[in-house]
Coordinates of C-alpha atoms and ligand atoms in Angstrom, one line a residue:
M23 CA -73.3 -153.7 50.9
N24 CA -76.1 -151.5 52.3
L25 CA -76.7 -151.5 56.1
Q26 CA -80.0 -152.8 57.4
P27 CA -82.4 -150.0 58.1
Q28 CA -82.9 -149.2 61.8
T29 CA -86.4 -149.5 63.0
L30 CA -88.3 -146.6 64.5
L31 CA -88.5 -148.5 67.8
E32 CA -84.7 -149.1 67.8
L33 CA -84.0 -145.4 67.0
S34 CA -86.5 -144.1 69.6
T35 CA -85.2 -146.5 72.3
S36 CA -81.5 -145.9 71.7
F37 CA -81.1 -142.3 70.4
A38 CA -84.2 -140.2 71.0
I39 CA -83.8 -137.5 73.7
P40 CA -87.0 -136.1 75.3
D41 CA -87.8 -132.6 74.0
R42 CA -84.6 -132.5 71.9
L43 CA -84.5 -135.4 69.4
G44 CA -87.3 -137.6 68.0
F45 CA -87.8 -140.0 65.1
A46 CA -90.9 -140.4 62.9
L47 CA -92.1 -142.1 59.8
H48 CA -92.4 -139.6 56.9
P49 CA -95.5 -140.2 54.7
S50 CA -93.1 -141.8 52.1
G51 CA -92.1 -144.5 54.7
L52 CA -88.6 -143.1 55.1
V53 CA -87.4 -142.3 58.6
V54 CA -86.9 -138.7 59.6
G55 CA -85.3 -137.2 62.7
H56 CA -86.3 -133.9 64.2
A57 CA -84.0 -132.0 66.5
A58 CA -84.9 -128.9 68.6
C59 CA -83.2 -126.8 71.2
Q60 CA -83.5 -123.2 72.5
Q61 CA -81.2 -122.0 69.7
G62 CA -82.7 -123.7 66.7
Q63 CA -84.2 -126.7 65.0
G64 CA -83.6 -129.1 62.1
S65 CA -84.5 -132.3 60.4
F66 CA -82.6 -135.1 58.7
F67 CA -83.4 -138.4 56.9
L68 CA -81.5 -141.6 57.4
H69 CA -81.9 -142.1 53.7
G70 CA -78.7 -140.4 52.4
A71 CA -78.0 -138.9 55.9
H72 CA -79.8 -136.0 54.3
I73 CA -80.3 -132.8 56.3
T74 CA -83.6 -131.3 55.0
H75 CA -84.3 -128.4 57.5
F76 CA -82.4 -126.0 59.6
Q77 CA -83.7 -122.8 61.2
P78 CA -82.0 -120.8 64.0
A79 CA -84.5 -119.6 66.6
R80 CA -83.8 -116.0 65.6
A81 CA -84.4 -116.6 61.9
S82 CA -87.6 -115.7 60.1
H83 CA -87.1 -118.2 57.4
P84 CA -85.3 -121.6 57.2
L85 CA -81.6 -121.5 56.0
L86 CA -82.1 -124.5 53.8
F87 CA -84.3 -124.7 50.7
M88 CA -86.4 -127.8 50.0
S89 CA -88.2 -128.3 46.7
K90 CA -91.9 -128.8 46.9
E91 CA -91.5 -131.3 44.1
S92 CA -88.9 -133.4 45.9
L93 CA -89.3 -137.2 45.7
F94 CA -88.9 -139.2 48.8
A95 CA -87.9 -142.8 47.9
N96 CA -85.2 -145.3 48.6
D97 CA -83.8 -145.1 45.1
K98 CA -84.0 -141.3 44.6
A99 CA -82.1 -138.4 46.0
I100 CA -84.0 -135.8 48.0
R101 CA -84.1 -132.4 46.2
G102 CA -83.0 -129.7 48.6
G103 CA -81.4 -129.5 52.0
I104 CA -77.9 -131.0 52.0
P105 CA -77.3 -134.0 49.8
I106 CA -74.0 -135.7 50.3
C107 CA -72.2 -136.3 47.0
F108 CA -69.7 -139.1 47.3
P109 CA -67.5 -140.9 46.1
W110 CA -67.8 -139.0 42.9
F111 CA -69.2 -135.6 41.9
G112 CA -71.4 -135.2 38.8
R113 CA -71.8 -138.0 36.3
S114 CA -70.0 -141.3 36.9
A115 CA -67.4 -142.6 34.4
N116 CA -69.3 -145.9 34.5
P117 CA -72.7 -145.8 32.7
G118 CA -75.6 -146.8 34.9
E119 CA -74.1 -145.5 38.1
P120 CA -76.0 -142.7 39.8
A121 CA -75.0 -139.0 39.4
H122 CA -73.1 -137.6 42.5
G123 CA -72.3 -141.0 43.9
W124 CA -74.1 -143.5 46.1
A125 CA -73.9 -141.8 49.5
R126 CA -77.0 -139.7 49.1
L127 CA -78.9 -142.9 48.2
A128 CA -77.5 -145.1 50.9
N129 CA -79.2 -146.2 54.0
W130 CA -77.4 -144.7 57.0
Q131 CA -77.6 -145.7 60.7
V132 CA -77.6 -143.4 63.7
A133 CA -74.5 -144.2 65.8
S134 CA -74.9 -141.7 68.6
S135 CA -76.8 -138.6 69.8
N136 CA -76.4 -136.0 72.4
A137 CA -78.1 -132.8 73.5
T138 CA -77.6 -129.7 75.6
D139 CA -79.8 -126.6 76.0
D140 CA -77.9 -125.1 73.1
S141 CA -77.5 -127.9 70.6
V142 CA -78.4 -131.4 69.4
T143 CA -75.8 -133.6 67.9
V144 CA -76.3 -136.7 65.8
V145 CA -73.6 -139.0 64.3
M146 CA -74.6 -141.3 61.4
E147 CA -72.6 -143.9 59.6
T148 CA -72.7 -146.1 56.6
F149 CA -70.4 -148.5 54.8
Q150 CA -70.1 -149.5 51.2
S151 CA -66.9 -151.3 50.3
P152 CA -64.3 -149.8 50.3
F153 CA -65.5 -146.7 52.1
H154 CA -66.7 -146.2 55.7
L155 CA -68.6 -142.9 56.0
R156 CA -69.3 -140.9 59.2
Y157 CA -71.4 -137.8 59.4
F158 CA -71.5 -135.6 62.4
I159 CA -74.3 -133.0 62.5
R160 CA -74.8 -130.3 65.2
F161 CA -78.0 -128.3 65.2
G162 CA -77.9 -125.1 67.4
S163 CA -77.8 -121.4 66.6
D164 CA -75.5 -122.6 63.8
L165 CA -75.5 -125.8 61.8
T166 CA -72.3 -127.8 61.5
A167 CA -72.0 -130.8 59.2
E168 CA -68.8 -132.8 59.2
F169 CA -68.3 -135.7 56.7
T170 CA -65.5 -138.2 57.1
A171 CA -64.6 -140.9 54.6
T172 CA -62.2 -143.7 55.5
N173 CA -60.6 -145.9 52.9
R174 CA -61.0 -149.5 54.2
S175 CA -59.1 -151.1 51.4
D176 CA -55.4 -151.9 51.0
R177 CA -54.9 -149.7 48.0
E178 CA -54.8 -145.9 47.3
L179 CA -58.2 -144.5 46.2
T180 CA -59.3 -141.3 44.6
C181 CA -62.7 -139.8 45.5
E182 CA -64.7 -136.6 45.4
V183 CA -67.1 -135.1 47.9
A184 CA -69.6 -132.3 48.0
L185 CA -71.9 -131.2 50.8
H186 CA -74.4 -129.9 48.2
T187 CA -76.1 -127.2 50.3
Y188 CA -79.3 -125.7 48.9
F189 CA -79.8 -122.3 50.5
A190 CA -83.3 -120.7 50.8
I191 CA -83.3 -117.2 49.5
G192 CA -85.9 -114.4 49.2
D193 CA -85.4 -113.8 45.5
I194 CA -82.5 -114.8 43.1
D195 CA -82.3 -111.2 41.8
A196 CA -81.6 -109.9 45.3
V197 CA -78.7 -112.2 46.3
S198 CA -75.0 -111.9 45.9
V199 CA -72.1 -114.1 47.0
H200 CA -69.1 -112.4 48.6
G201 CA -65.9 -113.4 50.3
A202 CA -63.2 -116.0 49.4
L203 CA -64.7 -117.1 46.0
E204 CA -64.1 -113.6 44.6
G205 CA -60.4 -114.4 44.6
L206 CA -60.5 -117.9 43.1
P207 CA -60.4 -119.2 39.5
Y208 CA -63.3 -121.4 38.4
L209 CA -64.3 -124.1 36.0
D210 CA -67.5 -123.2 34.1
Q211 CA -69.2 -126.6 33.9
L212 CA -71.5 -125.3 31.2
T213 CA -68.7 -124.5 28.7
G214 CA -65.8 -126.6 30.2
Q215 CA -63.6 -123.5 30.3
M216 CA -61.5 -122.2 33.1
H217 CA -61.9 -118.6 34.2
P218 CA -59.5 -116.4 36.3
A219 CA -60.6 -114.9 39.6
A220 CA -63.3 -112.3 38.9
H221 CA -62.5 -110.2 42.0
Q222 CA -66.2 -109.3 42.3
A223 CA -69.3 -110.7 44.0
I224 CA -71.3 -113.4 42.2
R225 CA -74.8 -112.5 41.0
F226 CA -77.2 -114.7 39.2
T227 CA -78.7 -113.7 35.8
E228 CA -78.6 -117.1 34.0
E229 CA -77.8 -120.8 34.5
T230 CA -74.8 -120.9 36.7
D231 CA -72.7 -124.1 37.3
R232 CA -69.1 -123.4 38.5
V233 CA -66.4 -125.2 40.4
Y234 CA -64.2 -122.7 42.2
Q235 CA -60.8 -124.1 42.8
G236 CA -58.9 -123.3 46.0
V237 CA -59.7 -123.0 49.7
A238 CA -62.6 -120.7 50.5
R239 CA -62.8 -120.6 54.3
T240 CA -65.5 -117.9 54.5
I241 CA -68.3 -117.2 52.0
L242 CA -71.1 -114.7 52.6
L243 CA -74.5 -115.2 51.0
V244 CA -76.1 -111.7 51.1
D245 CA -79.8 -111.7 50.6
D246 CA -81.3 -108.2 50.2
A247 CA -84.9 -109.5 49.9
W248 CA -84.9 -111.3 53.3
K249 CA -82.4 -108.8 54.7
R250 CA -80.1 -111.4 56.0
T251 CA -76.5 -112.7 55.4
I252 CA -75.6 -116.3 55.8
E253 CA -72.0 -117.1 56.6
I254 CA -70.6 -120.3 55.3
T255 CA -67.3 -121.4 56.9
S256 CA -65.5 -124.6 55.9
E257 CA -62.6 -126.7 56.7
G258 CA -61.0 -129.5 54.7
S259 CA -62.5 -128.2 51.5
R260 CA -60.5 -127.2 48.5
S261 CA -63.2 -126.5 46.0
T262 CA -66.7 -124.9 46.1
V263 CA -69.5 -125.5 43.6
V264 CA -72.0 -122.6 42.9
W265 CA -75.1 -123.7 41.1
N266 CA -78.5 -122.3 40.0
P267 CA -80.4 -124.2 37.3
W268 CA -82.2 -121.1 36.0
I269 CA -85.3 -121.4 33.7
A270 CA -84.8 -124.1 31.1
K271 CA -83.1 -126.6 33.4
S272 CA -85.7 -126.1 36.2
Q273 CA -88.3 -127.0 33.6
R274 CA -86.4 -130.2 32.7
M275 CA -85.9 -131.4 36.2
A276 CA -88.9 -133.6 37.2
D277 CA -88.4 -133.1 40.9
F278 CA -88.0 -129.3 40.9
G279 CA -90.6 -126.6 40.4
D280 CA -90.4 -124.4 37.3
E281 CA -90.1 -121.2 39.4
E282 CA -88.1 -122.6 42.3
Y283 CA -84.8 -121.4 40.8
R284 CA -85.8 -118.0 42.2
S285 CA -85.9 -119.3 45.8
M286 CA -82.6 -121.2 46.0
V287 CA -78.9 -121.2 45.3
C288 CA -76.5 -124.0 45.9
I289 CA -73.1 -123.3 47.5
E290 CA -71.4 -126.6 47.9
T291 CA -68.5 -127.3 50.2
A292 CA -66.5 -129.7 48.1
N293 CA -63.3 -131.5 47.1
A294 CA -64.1 -132.1 43.4
K295 CA -62.6 -132.1 39.9
D296 CA -59.0 -131.0 40.1
C297 CA -59.3 -130.9 43.9
R298 CA -60.4 -134.5 44.4
I299 CA -59.1 -136.4 47.4
V300 CA -56.5 -139.2 47.4
L301 CA -56.8 -141.6 50.3
A302 CA -54.1 -144.0 51.3
P303 CA -55.1 -147.4 52.7
E304 CA -56.9 -146.7 56.1
G305 CA -56.5 -143.0 55.3
K306 CA -59.4 -140.6 56.1
S307 CA -60.5 -137.2 55.0
T308 CA -62.9 -134.8 56.7
T309 CA -64.9 -132.0 55.1
R310 CA -66.7 -129.6 57.4
V311 CA -69.2 -126.8 56.8
T312 CA -70.8 -124.4 59.3
L313 CA -73.8 -122.3 58.4
S314 CA -74.7 -119.3 60.5
L315 CA -76.7 -116.1 60.4
R316 CA -74.6 -113.1 60.6
Ligands
BG6_419 C1 -74.6 -129.5 40.9 C2 -73.9 -129.7 39.6 O1 -73.7 -129.7 41.9 O2 -75.7 -130.4 41.0 C3 -75.0 -129.5 38.5 O3 -72.9 -128.8 39.4 C4 -76.1 -130.5 38.7 O4 -74.4 -129.8 37.2 C5 -76.7 -130.2 40.1 O5 -77.1 -130.2 37.7 C6 -77.9 -131.2 40.4 O6 -77.5 -132.5 40.3 P1 -78.6 -133.6 40.6 O7 -77.9 -134.9 40.2 O8 -78.9 -133.5 42.0 O9 -79.7 -133.3 39.7

């Protein structure tokens, strides 16, 4: 069951906050929310509860990458920002089901909003049996996204989640990933092989698609081109996906520019593969990520 879309009038009447939070129709017909405060600004779509923009006031560039080729349609995932992958990660075991689950394609509703001088918060929800999903977003000098899934059935369920964050970068040759991932083993999704911890920073010289296994509370994305470091802190996550499609896959993806692999890297706060979640009846699980400029 998909929830009925909220109208612009409903959203503007119940949740808009003067000078802080507004809603508009994107040219595609999808509804987009824009948040702004002294410390930063951001945007999100109700389609997929998809955050598409975040920029702290002191940043010269957005923290999130958005593809210029992204599609904006009810039955397609937005390419860039933070798609929510749930209740599975990657391909479904059942043919015909969408990659990365239904949450990024679902219609979400705004449940509440709030603002101070320093931040704007929005809570969105959706329900598709047997899962109730809640997404808390706070735009300020940092961006916090907190995803909670509740099992509304009377049986134990297994699921996966990824907050599939696309980071905007100056140039792929000038970035490196430091911190907790250096000490974790990873599954190379391209070969299916497990690798021991590399104990060195990650750099990108080819297609990269890895699931790091273990808790990685703090990760640093160091960008020597834009001379900035983004800190990624998480809670409730036991795996992290690192992805860059590189040249051939970029060319194969219809909704992604051939050269855009140079301007993005995905570092995804996840519970996937061997670190999937088991939810008891009425059990819930929360996965949180905060992105900040160092
Ligand atoms: C990553 C996966 O998380 O998402 C990749 O590890 C995948 O294998 C990528 O290609 C993009 O997936 P999609 O479904 O958004 O094209």
